[in-house]
Amino acid sequence: MQGTYSLLSYTRIPTSREEANNADIALSMHLALRSHVDGEWTPLNENYGIFFAAAVPLATVPTHARGALSASSHFSGEGDAPASAAVELQAAMPDVDIVLKSLIDPYLFRLKDGRFAIVATRTARGGESDGSERNSFLLAVSADLLSYTQLGQVTVADTHGVHRPAAAYDAAHDCYVVRWQDDDGNMAAATVRDLVAAAGGDALTPSAQALAWSDVVTDYAAQDEEYGIAGCVPGNVIAIDKSEAERLTVRFGRVHNTSATVRPARLSASLRGEEAREAVEVLNKTTVTLGYSDGSSTVRRVDWDQAQLAQLGEQAVAGKLRPGQRLRIDGRVRQTVYPVPFAVERADPSVFAWRYNGKPLFLFIATDDTDGNCIDPNGGATHMPLRVAESIVELSDEAGGREREVDVLVRGDLNSEGREMTGCFWAPELHVIAGRLSILFMPCFDGEAENPDGSANERAGKPDMWTGSCHIMQLKQDEDGRDLDPRDKANWSVPEPILGPEGESLNPVQRISLDMTVLQDSGRWYYAWQQVGSVWIARFDPEHPARLTSAPKQIVVPEFAWDNLIAEGPNAIVHEGRIYLIYSGSLVGIDYTTGLISAPAGRRADLTDPGVWTKLDYPLQKSGMYNGEWQLGTGHGMWSHDEDGNLIYVFHNAEYSEGHYGGRDAQVRRVHWASDGMPILDMQADEELNPSYACITMEIVVR
């Protein structure tokens, strides 16, 4: 009918990591919309997965250790393998306490209440059987296909295999009909009054009556139909309405600039002399509003024609302006396009806008990742490089930023315990804590002869990343409270390890802790960092930043194949009443992705409670095309601001060519906020500003 759209669910044939389409990504539910104009199918989310099967916790993981397992919160545990030592810290360890999964044969349908539901065959990670298809299928529900609640497995009794499950609500009989194929390809069906309640409940019972009613269930889409989508393995097609299609397009389509508007300015003809000149100078601050295809907008500064403004100023000073005149000043929308790469072999980058005793400066600090060796690069000459400049562009390699680097730490420097820091200097981040410029980072030390478990340590006498822990160093100030020059390493305090409330190490399970960042909310200060392969958080006193004031709590566990094995590199920003904390997953390399959790801001929420946070089911940023070039392994980002106060995103991507991984390069780009309130991290230059709108005119009305 008028106003309906066709939506296709599908998986893809796995190809390669280089195309961001290995089995971890391909074996998830993808979505595509059919055009009303030409009938062509458009893959959403750049033909990347949107719904991923959640990992399943071991049955031996106690309930109190599952607080951060948001996607699998409704699941029963499976398997009898022993749980890790992390459960004693009320946490779950990735790849030990949970088992990653994939899915095939996704099927979309409507629940009785109008919500969406998805049934699928759950598999082991990568697509091999995990045994669940012997007698069950996966069920999830969603109000809008933007977020999902995974309910777990629905069991079927007296069956010989459950393949290609499909379901529909049968209004005539007020029940759900579920249909599937058994191991021999025979069709079977069952009915249930409440399908949602069936997940984890009593088994469905196949019946001949249910099979007779199963014609309410539409077939899977034909495998040989042409969809024009690379590697498409179709599930089924359903109808959605215009508003649902628009929401999906806003979230998973490309957003682009569609307009540029400058409000007319007004100038009084009665002004004279210096007052008139100042009134004209104020026009320099006139901004442009850029409109976008999703209904969002943003404000940008404009570089106005200074010769035209000077001429206008002279006319105003001399009293030559007359009421009713309409004048025009030309300008160009300000759009700095940062060099790509911004800084070669500088990983985990941090760009920080800072006022040096009143003077605005920008600082850049990062992990040295020369040739992909971030433990002891450059023949063991490990260091912490800092760049300082008056603009962000000046920090780039292209502008000579690398040549102006200074080392605020080098191999052999001692920490406050007198230990020699010999390697790593990982993920340094700049923050102001209690008025003092601070660097949070992880150094590592030479390994002992034996590991804690008694095994021989291959890193004995060499920098060993497993010895690393979060440290803090702060810029010194003079007697008047003025900051000393950050480019002089002597002006920094001796690095201190950050310890727990009782002076204990942060990570008693594996020793290593890293990637620390700072959050503030409702007058409370928090650290968030990575340990045990996941993101943790705790409160601290900014006057004593080397000691936590609350016990560390786990808030993010990688539960999907796209963020598999690790969640790290947290960083947070507050926008319109919400905290957006990004993190990175899927190990360092070309598979790296950026995930997101969010929480309410300014409401005194306890951010150490994992239940306060909402996790996005799919990556916020992933490998893909940017300005015509592939960027693989995007991640470990940091929010910051440019010279005009615009939000920017600083991150790294993998250096990768013809199968060779060469480390990670820093990148900088602006952030756009979509109309649904989500940040867009991969807006390309011509999407941010259509070249047709770059040159604009301001109309000035003389009164």
XYZ file of C-alpha atoms in Angstrom:
703
model
C 0.000 0.000 0.000
C 0.982 3.668 -0.254
C 3.733 4.592 2.186
C 5.085 1.070 2.745
C 8.676 0.037 2.128
C 10.269 -3.359 1.593
C 13.012 -4.358 4.025
C 15.302 -7.320 3.348
C 17.110 -9.268 6.058
C 20.174 -11.219 4.964
C 23.643 -12.456 5.802
C 26.623 -12.389 3.452
C 29.069 -14.884 2.063
C 32.274 -14.223 4.018
C 35.154 -12.875 1.981
C 38.056 -11.264 3.827
C 39.121 -9.023 6.689
C 40.473 -6.582 4.114
C 36.882 -5.997 2.950
C 35.505 -5.881 6.516
C 33.552 -9.012 5.610
C 35.186 -11.933 7.349
C 32.871 -14.482 8.972
C 32.647 -12.436 12.189
C 30.924 -9.677 10.230
C 29.253 -11.549 7.356
C 27.392 -13.966 9.649
C 25.113 -11.409 11.252
C 21.792 -9.935 10.187
C 22.185 -7.219 7.560
C 19.357 -5.002 6.318
C 18.559 -3.423 2.947
C 15.763 -1.080 1.813
C 14.112 -1.189 -1.590
C 13.794 2.082 -3.466
C 10.325 3.386 -4.370
C 11.849 5.030 -7.422
C 13.802 2.350 -9.274
C 13.190 -0.780 -7.210
C 16.884 -1.163 -6.403
C 17.969 -2.515 -3.035
C 20.219 -0.292 -0.901
C 22.247 -2.032 1.808
C 22.138 -0.215 5.130
C 25.220 0.390 7.262
C 27.505 0.064 4.199
C 26.535 -3.616 3.812
C 27.801 -4.320 7.342
C 25.981 -6.301 10.010
C 23.382 -4.678 12.270
C 22.179 -7.536 14.502
C 24.844 -9.892 15.882
C 24.318 -13.003 17.982
C 25.441 -12.355 21.555
C 28.050 -14.442 23.325
C 26.790 -17.038 25.776
C 28.158 -17.077 29.341
C 29.360 -20.295 30.891
C 26.966 -21.893 33.329
C 29.779 -21.727 35.894
C 29.833 -17.913 35.806
C 27.761 -16.746 38.800
C 25.023 -14.156 38.415
C 26.960 -11.526 40.354
C 29.737 -11.677 37.720
C 27.398 -11.067 34.781
C 26.470 -7.433 35.455
C 28.276 -6.080 32.381
C 26.918 -8.800 30.074
C 24.163 -6.606 28.697
C 23.426 -8.388 25.412
C 23.177 -11.800 27.051
C 21.430 -10.680 30.231
C 18.425 -12.952 29.503
C 20.528 -16.025 28.651
C 20.974 -19.161 30.655
C 24.574 -20.286 30.963
C 25.924 -23.175 28.922
C 28.860 -25.526 29.430
C 30.654 -26.751 32.515
C 34.156 -25.350 31.936
C 35.627 -23.641 35.019
C 35.149 -19.879 35.284
C 38.091 -17.491 35.386
C 39.480 -15.764 38.472
C 37.738 -12.593 37.246
C 34.426 -13.799 38.666
C 35.843 -13.154 42.150
C 35.914 -9.476 41.118
C 32.269 -9.689 39.967
C 33.413 -9.698 36.344
C 33.478 -11.944 33.297
C 36.610 -12.509 31.229
C 36.260 -12.416 27.430
C 37.072 -15.669 25.617
C 37.116 -17.542 28.940
C 33.826 -16.921 30.715
C 31.782 -16.282 27.564
C 31.635 -18.026 24.191
C 31.251 -15.920 21.057
C 28.545 -16.803 18.529
C 27.442 -16.084 14.965
C 24.135 -16.592 13.164
C 22.674 -17.670 9.829
C 19.186 -17.607 8.285
C 17.783 -14.480 9.957
C 14.016 -14.054 9.620
C 12.169 -10.834 10.484
C 8.498 -10.613 11.481
C 6.072 -8.585 13.601
C 4.928 -9.385 17.085
C 1.282 -8.962 18.048
C 2.091 -5.592 19.659
C 3.739 -4.263 16.472
C 7.346 -4.707 17.564
C 9.831 -6.571 15.417
C 11.169 -10.023 16.202
C 14.033 -11.985 14.713
C 14.486 -15.727 14.660
C 17.706 -17.264 13.371
C 19.954 -20.265 13.626
C 22.706 -19.644 16.133
C 26.132 -21.026 15.237
C 29.588 -21.110 16.708
C 31.707 -18.075 15.923
C 32.582 -18.353 12.244
C 29.544 -20.374 11.192
C 30.220 -23.938 12.260
C 27.525 -25.762 14.198
C 27.425 -25.149 17.948
C 24.817 -27.872 18.480
C 21.970 -25.496 19.281
C 20.287 -26.233 15.952
C 19.529 -29.767 17.118
C 16.484 -28.542 19.004
C 16.359 -24.714 19.261
C 16.547 -21.363 17.516
C 17.605 -17.855 18.510
C 14.958 -15.213 19.329
C 15.368 -11.448 19.728
C 12.957 -8.507 19.753
C 13.298 -4.862 18.787
C 11.048 -1.826 18.856
C 12.759 -0.112 15.925
C 15.594 -2.304 14.552
C 18.030 0.231 16.043
C 18.512 -1.711 19.287
C 17.753 -5.286 20.242
C 16.876 -7.441 23.229
C 18.202 -10.965 22.837
C 15.964 -13.457 24.606
C 18.040 -16.558 24.018
C 17.067 -19.925 22.592
C 13.548 -21.250 22.056
C 13.546 -25.030 22.432
C 11.501 -27.416 20.281
C 10.485 -30.836 21.617
C 10.585 -34.143 19.747
C 12.421 -32.832 16.718
C 15.373 -33.894 14.619
C 16.957 -30.542 13.888
C 15.696 -26.959 13.658
C 16.923 -25.185 10.516
C 15.804 -22.033 8.720
C 13.295 -21.049 11.424
C 10.496 -18.652 10.451
C 7.580 -17.271 12.427
C 4.499 -15.057 12.230
C 1.604 -13.942 14.398
C -1.637 -15.581 13.324
C -4.414 -13.106 14.203
C -7.154 -15.560 13.256
C -6.050 -18.004 15.944
C -4.373 -15.457 18.272
C -1.112 -17.362 18.397
C 2.344 -17.467 16.867
C 3.126 -20.058 14.253
C 6.762 -21.174 14.062
C 7.959 -23.185 11.082
C 11.310 -24.847 10.394
C 13.039 -27.643 8.500
C 14.397 -30.729 10.228
C 17.696 -32.438 9.414
C 16.096 -34.264 6.474
C 14.566 -31.141 4.986
C 11.044 -31.952 6.108
C 8.821 -29.045 7.158
C 7.544 -28.892 10.727
C 5.651 -26.302 12.748
C 4.417 -25.453 16.226
C 2.134 -22.870 17.772
C 2.576 -20.858 20.942
C 0.426 -18.212 22.577
C 3.371 -16.098 23.820
C 6.530 -16.542 21.778
C 8.545 -14.066 23.854
C 7.855 -16.066 27.008
C 8.896 -19.251 25.200
C 12.552 -18.234 25.211
C 14.117 -20.202 28.010
C 10.730 -21.699 28.889
C 8.777 -24.812 27.982
C 9.634 -26.455 24.684
C 7.385 -25.948 21.663
C 5.572 -29.060 20.501
C 5.288 -29.693 16.741
C 1.814 -30.519 15.496
C -0.018 -31.256 12.254
C -2.495 -28.473 13.061
C 0.345 -25.964 13.357
C 1.768 -27.120 10.026
C -1.647 -26.569 8.432
C -1.702 -23.017 9.786
C 1.868 -22.287 8.722
C 0.793 -20.653 5.479
C 0.643 -17.382 7.496
C 4.445 -17.585 7.572
C 5.975 -16.143 4.406
C 8.775 -18.025 2.732
C 12.424 -17.108 2.869
C 13.395 -14.966 -0.100
C 14.523 -16.884 -3.170
C 18.233 -17.585 -3.088
C 18.616 -16.919 -6.792
C 16.800 -13.572 -6.861
C 18.982 -10.653 -7.897
C 19.361 -8.103 -5.107
C 22.426 -6.320 -6.434
C 24.098 -6.745 -3.031
C 27.560 -8.242 -2.891
C 27.529 -11.689 -1.299
C 23.872 -11.512 -0.238
C 22.388 -14.645 1.359
C 18.741 -13.579 1.728
C 16.564 -14.144 4.754
C 13.128 -12.657 4.137
C 11.396 -9.431 3.135
C 8.875 -7.569 5.285
C 6.900 -4.357 4.873
C 7.699 -1.362 7.060
C 6.097 2.076 7.110
C 7.619 5.397 6.098
C 8.598 6.500 9.586
C 10.353 3.184 10.248
C 12.199 3.432 6.942
C 13.261 6.992 7.738
C 14.621 5.985 11.145
C 16.670 3.227 9.575
C 17.960 5.557 6.882
C 18.990 8.193 9.426
C 20.883 5.650 11.512
C 22.355 3.441 8.805
C 22.371 5.559 5.652
C 24.807 8.248 4.542
C 23.993 11.750 5.813
C 24.983 14.653 3.579
C 24.838 18.434 3.475
C 21.773 19.824 1.679
C 21.744 23.544 2.494
C 23.686 26.508 3.855
C 21.846 29.433 5.408
C 23.086 32.775 6.710
C 20.616 35.036 8.469
C 20.592 38.640 7.201
C 22.600 41.038 9.350
C 21.463 44.531 10.318
C 23.542 47.694 10.516
C 22.414 51.098 11.739
C 22.945 54.050 9.409
C 23.246 56.351 12.419
C 26.536 54.871 13.597
C 29.720 56.902 13.173
C 33.419 56.675 13.894
C 34.863 53.880 16.035
C 31.412 52.678 17.066
C 30.572 52.096 13.409
C 33.858 50.292 12.794
C 33.255 47.951 15.754
C 29.740 47.184 14.506
C 31.164 46.095 11.151
C 33.871 44.005 12.819
C 31.161 42.084 14.684
C 29.910 40.858 11.302
C 33.046 38.699 11.147
C 31.416 36.457 13.759
C 28.357 35.755 11.614
C 27.990 32.000 11.210
C 26.340 29.697 8.680
C 23.813 26.979 9.490
C 24.390 23.826 7.470
C 21.374 21.575 6.928
C 21.578 17.835 6.282
C 19.597 15.109 4.574
C 18.417 13.594 7.866
C 16.985 16.869 9.143
C 19.952 17.668 11.397
C 21.942 20.883 11.288
C 25.179 22.367 12.544
C 26.697 25.826 12.829
C 30.048 26.700 11.266
C 32.279 29.737 11.180
C 32.759 31.601 7.894
C 35.864 33.297 6.484
C 34.313 36.534 5.231
C 35.919 38.707 2.523
C 38.051 41.086 4.571
C 38.439 43.616 1.748
C 34.661 43.904 1.421
C 34.262 44.255 5.180
C 36.986 46.921 5.300
C 35.247 48.904 2.556
C 31.940 48.594 4.401
C 33.653 49.764 7.566
C 34.976 52.899 5.863
C 31.535 53.691 4.509
C 29.974 53.241 7.946
C 32.610 55.382 9.668
C 32.095 58.186 7.146
C 28.301 58.041 7.534
C 27.714 57.078 3.916
C 25.237 54.288 4.665
C 21.548 55.006 4.059
C 18.476 53.316 5.564
C 16.995 50.734 3.217
C 20.292 49.809 1.564
C 20.946 46.093 1.073
C 24.617 45.162 0.883
C 26.347 41.826 0.342
C 29.515 40.324 1.793
C 30.994 37.164 0.286
C 32.488 34.385 2.358
C 33.597 30.782 2.422
C 32.443 28.217 4.967
C 35.370 27.229 7.159
C 36.221 23.567 6.655
C 39.656 22.389 7.652
C 40.439 19.099 5.937
C 43.130 17.451 8.019
C 46.003 15.574 6.356
C 45.535 11.814 5.924
C 47.388 10.321 7.650
C 47.656 12.992 10.318
C 50.617 11.355 12.069
C 52.323 8.203 10.809
C 52.907 5.383 13.295
C 51.373 7.326 16.149
C 48.699 5.143 17.759
C 46.125 5.754 20.530
C 46.298 9.480 19.730
C 45.172 12.344 21.952
C 44.664 15.926 20.726
C 43.980 18.321 23.566
C 42.865 21.951 23.473
C 44.586 23.696 26.391
C 45.236 27.211 27.636
C 48.867 27.714 28.588
C 48.575 30.489 31.159
C 45.839 32.060 29.055
C 47.346 31.299 25.641
C 45.366 28.774 23.558
C 47.482 25.808 22.486
C 46.923 22.338 21.089
C 48.816 19.296 22.326
C 49.204 15.935 20.615
C 50.469 12.811 22.334
C 50.387 9.176 21.235
C 51.907 5.713 21.441
C 54.958 5.254 19.212
C 53.966 2.367 16.920
C 56.927 2.274 14.555
C 56.635 -0.790 12.312
C 53.820 -2.053 14.514
C 56.141 -2.521 17.504
C 54.591 -0.587 20.368
C 56.431 -2.383 23.189
C 60.024 -1.408 22.434
C 60.120 0.419 19.086
C 63.130 2.007 17.398
C 65.632 -0.564 18.583
C 64.526 -0.207 22.172
C 64.556 3.605 22.239
C 61.071 3.728 23.745
C 59.757 7.222 24.389
C 56.635 9.324 24.900
C 56.456 11.944 22.119
C 54.590 15.219 22.707
C 53.741 17.876 20.107
C 52.647 21.426 20.926
C 51.319 23.999 18.435
C 48.928 26.921 18.065
C 46.626 25.028 15.680
C 45.660 21.415 15.134
C 47.003 21.365 11.573
C 50.440 22.421 12.856
C 50.539 19.227 14.911
C 50.420 17.058 11.782
C 53.382 15.370 10.131
C 52.679 17.367 6.989
C 53.168 20.653 8.877
C 56.375 19.497 10.573
C 54.819 18.284 13.807
C 56.976 15.157 13.931
C 60.191 17.165 13.703
C 59.055 19.326 16.631
C 58.248 16.391 18.919
C 59.775 16.401 22.378
C 60.093 13.381 24.637
C 58.541 13.824 28.057
C 59.634 10.291 28.982
C 62.297 7.940 27.637
C 63.377 4.406 28.365
C 65.181 4.218 31.686
C 63.233 6.945 33.476
C 62.095 5.921 36.952
C 58.578 5.923 38.342
C 57.720 6.996 41.895
C 58.518 3.487 43.168
C 62.034 3.741 41.780
C 61.301 1.190 39.057
C 62.915 1.642 35.660
C 60.318 2.112 32.919
C 61.746 0.292 29.906
C 58.939 0.027 27.372
C 55.411 0.637 26.111
C 54.372 4.167 27.245
C 50.985 3.152 25.902
C 47.912 5.242 25.214
C 48.953 8.547 26.808
C 45.951 10.827 27.308
C 45.945 14.497 28.267
C 43.453 15.843 30.804
C 43.211 18.698 33.264
C 42.663 17.269 36.757
C 42.120 19.718 39.631
C 43.591 22.483 37.505
C 46.739 20.590 36.546
C 47.602 19.308 33.080
C 47.962 15.544 33.467
C 49.046 12.581 31.376
C 47.513 9.160 31.997
C 49.487 6.332 30.390
C 50.832 2.812 30.817
C 54.576 2.147 31.071
C 55.907 -1.384 31.276
C 58.998 -2.833 32.910
C 61.468 -5.608 32.202
C 59.980 -9.030 32.739
C 61.035 -11.362 35.526
C 62.532 -14.768 34.796
C 59.210 -16.444 35.524
C 55.583 -15.538 34.968
C 53.268 -15.473 38.026
C 52.162 -19.038 37.186
C 55.754 -20.283 37.353
C 56.262 -20.704 33.604
C 59.334 -19.310 31.864
C 58.903 -15.724 30.715
C 60.011 -15.129 27.143
C 60.219 -11.405 27.943
C 62.618 -11.880 30.860
C 65.047 -8.958 30.945
C 63.104 -7.194 28.188
C 60.101 -4.845 28.253
C 57.097 -7.001 29.140
C 53.661 -5.517 28.455
C 52.075 -7.717 31.143
C 54.015 -5.776 33.783
C 52.338 -2.514 32.708
C 49.861 -0.543 34.779
C 48.079 2.799 34.647
C 50.224 5.753 35.756
C 49.750 9.499 36.095
C 52.189 12.389 35.725
C 51.277 16.058 36.149
C 52.699 19.338 34.921
C 54.364 21.383 37.633
C 53.342 24.944 38.444
C 55.276 27.900 39.861
C 54.612 29.566 43.208
C 51.893 31.711 41.620
C 50.061 28.676 40.236
C 51.183 29.303 36.650
C 51.858 26.284 34.483
C 55.442 25.517 33.520
C 56.307 24.707 29.918
C 55.053 21.173 29.067
C 57.770 20.801 26.406
C 60.461 20.534 29.104
C 60.434 17.020 30.589
C 61.872 18.414 33.830
C 58.586 20.246 34.359
C 56.624 17.009 34.772
C 56.170 15.132 38.020
C 57.580 11.653 38.510
C 55.005 9.150 37.175
C 52.976 7.411 39.875
C 51.072 4.141 39.524
C 47.346 4.523 40.086
C 46.259 2.183 42.856
C 43.051 0.929 44.394
C 41.390 2.344 47.532
C 43.615 0.271 49.815
C 46.777 0.780 47.792
C 46.333 -2.458 45.868
C 47.019 -2.966 42.145
C 44.073 -2.383 39.803
C 44.200 -5.812 38.178
C 44.969 -8.717 40.510
C 43.977 -11.219 37.805
C 46.474 -10.386 35.052
C 48.510 -7.426 36.428
C 48.173 -5.297 33.269
C 45.950 -2.181 33.273
C 45.957 0.443 30.525
C 44.089 3.008 28.404
C 42.942 5.155 31.327
C 40.670 8.164 30.751
C 38.723 10.657 32.876
C 34.959 11.234 33.199
C 33.173 13.900 35.212
C 29.481 13.893 36.058
C 27.363 15.507 38.771
C 30.451 16.686 40.633
C 31.980 13.208 40.683
C 35.261 12.208 39.038
C 35.790 8.790 37.490
C 38.578 6.884 35.812
C 37.708 4.349 33.109
C 40.328 1.969 31.736
C 40.974 -1.490 30.296
C 41.888 -4.620 32.216
C 40.857 -8.258 31.915
C 40.041 -7.482 28.264
C 37.174 -5.189 29.226
C 36.358 -1.649 30.366
C 36.313 -0.863 34.087
C 35.408 2.257 36.030
C 35.961 3.688 39.525
C 35.710 7.003 41.329
C 38.696 9.089 42.443
C 39.458 12.344 44.213
C 40.974 14.859 41.756
C 43.123 16.291 44.569
C 44.713 12.846 45.008
C 44.507 11.348 41.504
C 46.870 8.415 42.091
C 44.383 6.600 44.334
C 40.875 5.330 43.612
C 38.112 6.017 46.106
C 35.850 3.141 45.045
C 36.370 -0.452 43.993
C 36.802 -0.981 40.223
C 33.679 -2.244 38.425
C 33.407 -3.825 35.003
C 31.027 -1.964 32.661
C 31.819 -3.254 29.118
C 32.497 -6.819 28.037
C 32.992 -7.604 24.323
C 29.963 -9.805 23.611
C 29.802 -9.848 19.822
C 31.970 -11.193 17.033
C 32.691 -7.606 15.911
C 34.181 -6.538 19.286
C 35.518 -9.973 20.060
C 38.043 -10.687 22.775
C 38.714 -7.163 23.962
C 37.113 -3.831 24.829
C 39.594 -1.031 25.446
C 40.460 2.623 24.843
C 37.442 4.246 26.578
C 36.829 7.976 26.167
C 33.739 10.020 27.044
C 31.927 13.224 26.040
C 28.681 14.746 27.297
C 26.157 15.869 24.675
C 22.625 17.078 25.331
C 22.183 15.321 28.657
C 23.897 12.064 27.821
C 27.368 10.625 28.332
C 28.758 8.959 25.204
C 31.635 6.621 25.990
C 33.392 5.109 23.009
C 35.608 2.051 23.272
C 37.504 -0.144 20.838
C 37.201 -3.841 20.224
C 38.478 -6.798 18.193
C 42.191 -6.591 19.048
C 44.747 -4.267 17.492
C 44.985 -4.623 13.701
C 42.790 -4.321 10.635
C 39.659 -5.651 12.402
C 39.600 -2.915 15.064
C 36.208 -1.263 15.571
C 34.671 1.460 17.740
C 31.798 0.603 20.057
C 29.601 2.852 22.179
C 27.889 2.834 25.543
C 25.892 5.754 26.906
C 24.409 6.888 30.206
C 22.356 9.828 31.500
C 24.401 12.914 32.396
C 23.769 15.365 35.209
C 21.347 13.117 37.104
C 23.749 11.799 39.751
C 23.614 8.335 38.216
C 26.124 5.897 39.664
C 28.370 5.347 36.652
C 30.026 2.386 38.388
C 26.743 0.483 38.012
C 26.838 -1.389 34.661
C 23.029 -1.250 34.584
C 23.184 2.534 34.108
C 24.890 2.124 30.730
C 23.222 1.242 27.403
C 25.362 -0.574 24.846
C 25.048 -0.234 21.078
C 24.648 -3.640 19.402
C 26.845 -2.830 16.403
C 29.992 -0.714 15.980
C 29.698 3.043 15.821
C 32.686 3.089 13.479
C 34.316 0.298 11.532
C 36.613 -0.293 8.579
C 35.335 1.290 5.398
C 35.808 3.816 2.633
C 36.689 7.385 3.575
C 37.140 10.064 0.919
C 37.687 7.348 -1.672
C 40.262 5.283 0.258
C 39.921 2.225 2.483
C 40.600 2.818 6.167
C 41.021 -0.464 8.029
C 41.196 -1.051 11.752
C 39.752 2.256 12.922
C 39.629 2.726 16.662
C 41.031 3.918 19.994
C 39.495 7.336 19.549
C 39.337 10.444 21.691
C 36.853 13.289 21.657
C 38.345 16.787 21.456
C 37.589 20.254 20.048
C 39.032 22.360 17.241
C 39.861 26.075 17.182
C 36.206 27.020 16.693
C 34.920 24.722 19.424
C 33.641 22.064 16.998
C 33.762 18.509 18.309
C 36.457 16.419 16.650
C 37.349 12.742 16.813
C 41.004 11.675 16.962
C 41.736 7.995 16.317
C 44.088 5.614 14.575
C 43.752 3.201 11.699
C 45.956 0.363 10.540
C 48.769 0.834 8.048
C 48.066 -2.050 5.714
C 49.224 -2.748 2.177
C 49.301 -5.987 0.210
C 48.976 -8.124 3.302
C 51.580 -6.249 5.327
C 50.639 -4.612 8.625
C 52.936 -1.687 9.393
C 51.547 -0.131 12.546
C 48.888 2.482 13.186
C 48.476 6.063 11.964
C 46.647 8.890 13.716
C 43.698 10.614 12.015
C 41.579 13.666 12.847
C 38.072 14.507 11.656
C 35.028 16.450 12.811
C 32.000 14.836 14.447
C 28.446 15.412 13.221
C 25.404 14.801 15.415
C 22.598 13.115 13.475
C 18.949 14.012 13.965
C 18.425 10.904 16.121
C 21.083 12.125 18.560
C 23.851 9.752 17.511
C 27.392 10.897 16.629
C 28.625 10.295 13.086
C 32.378 9.625 13.060
C 32.940 8.911 9.380
C 31.316 11.877 7.598
C 33.325 12.526 4.470
C 34.452 15.982 3.368
C 31.814 16.465 0.660
C 29.097 15.047 2.953
C 29.996 17.523 5.676
C 30.019 20.421 3.223
C 28.642 20.179 -0.292
C 31.118 22.121 -2.471
C 28.116 23.913 -4.000
C 27.444 25.548 -0.623
C 31.034 26.380 0.299
C 30.861 29.926 -1.082
C 28.055 31.947 0.470
C 26.832 35.520 0.766
C 25.673 37.479 3.783
C 23.025 40.134 3.182
C 23.302 43.280 5.298
C 20.242 45.455 5.746
C 20.909 49.075 6.686
C 18.282 50.509 9.041
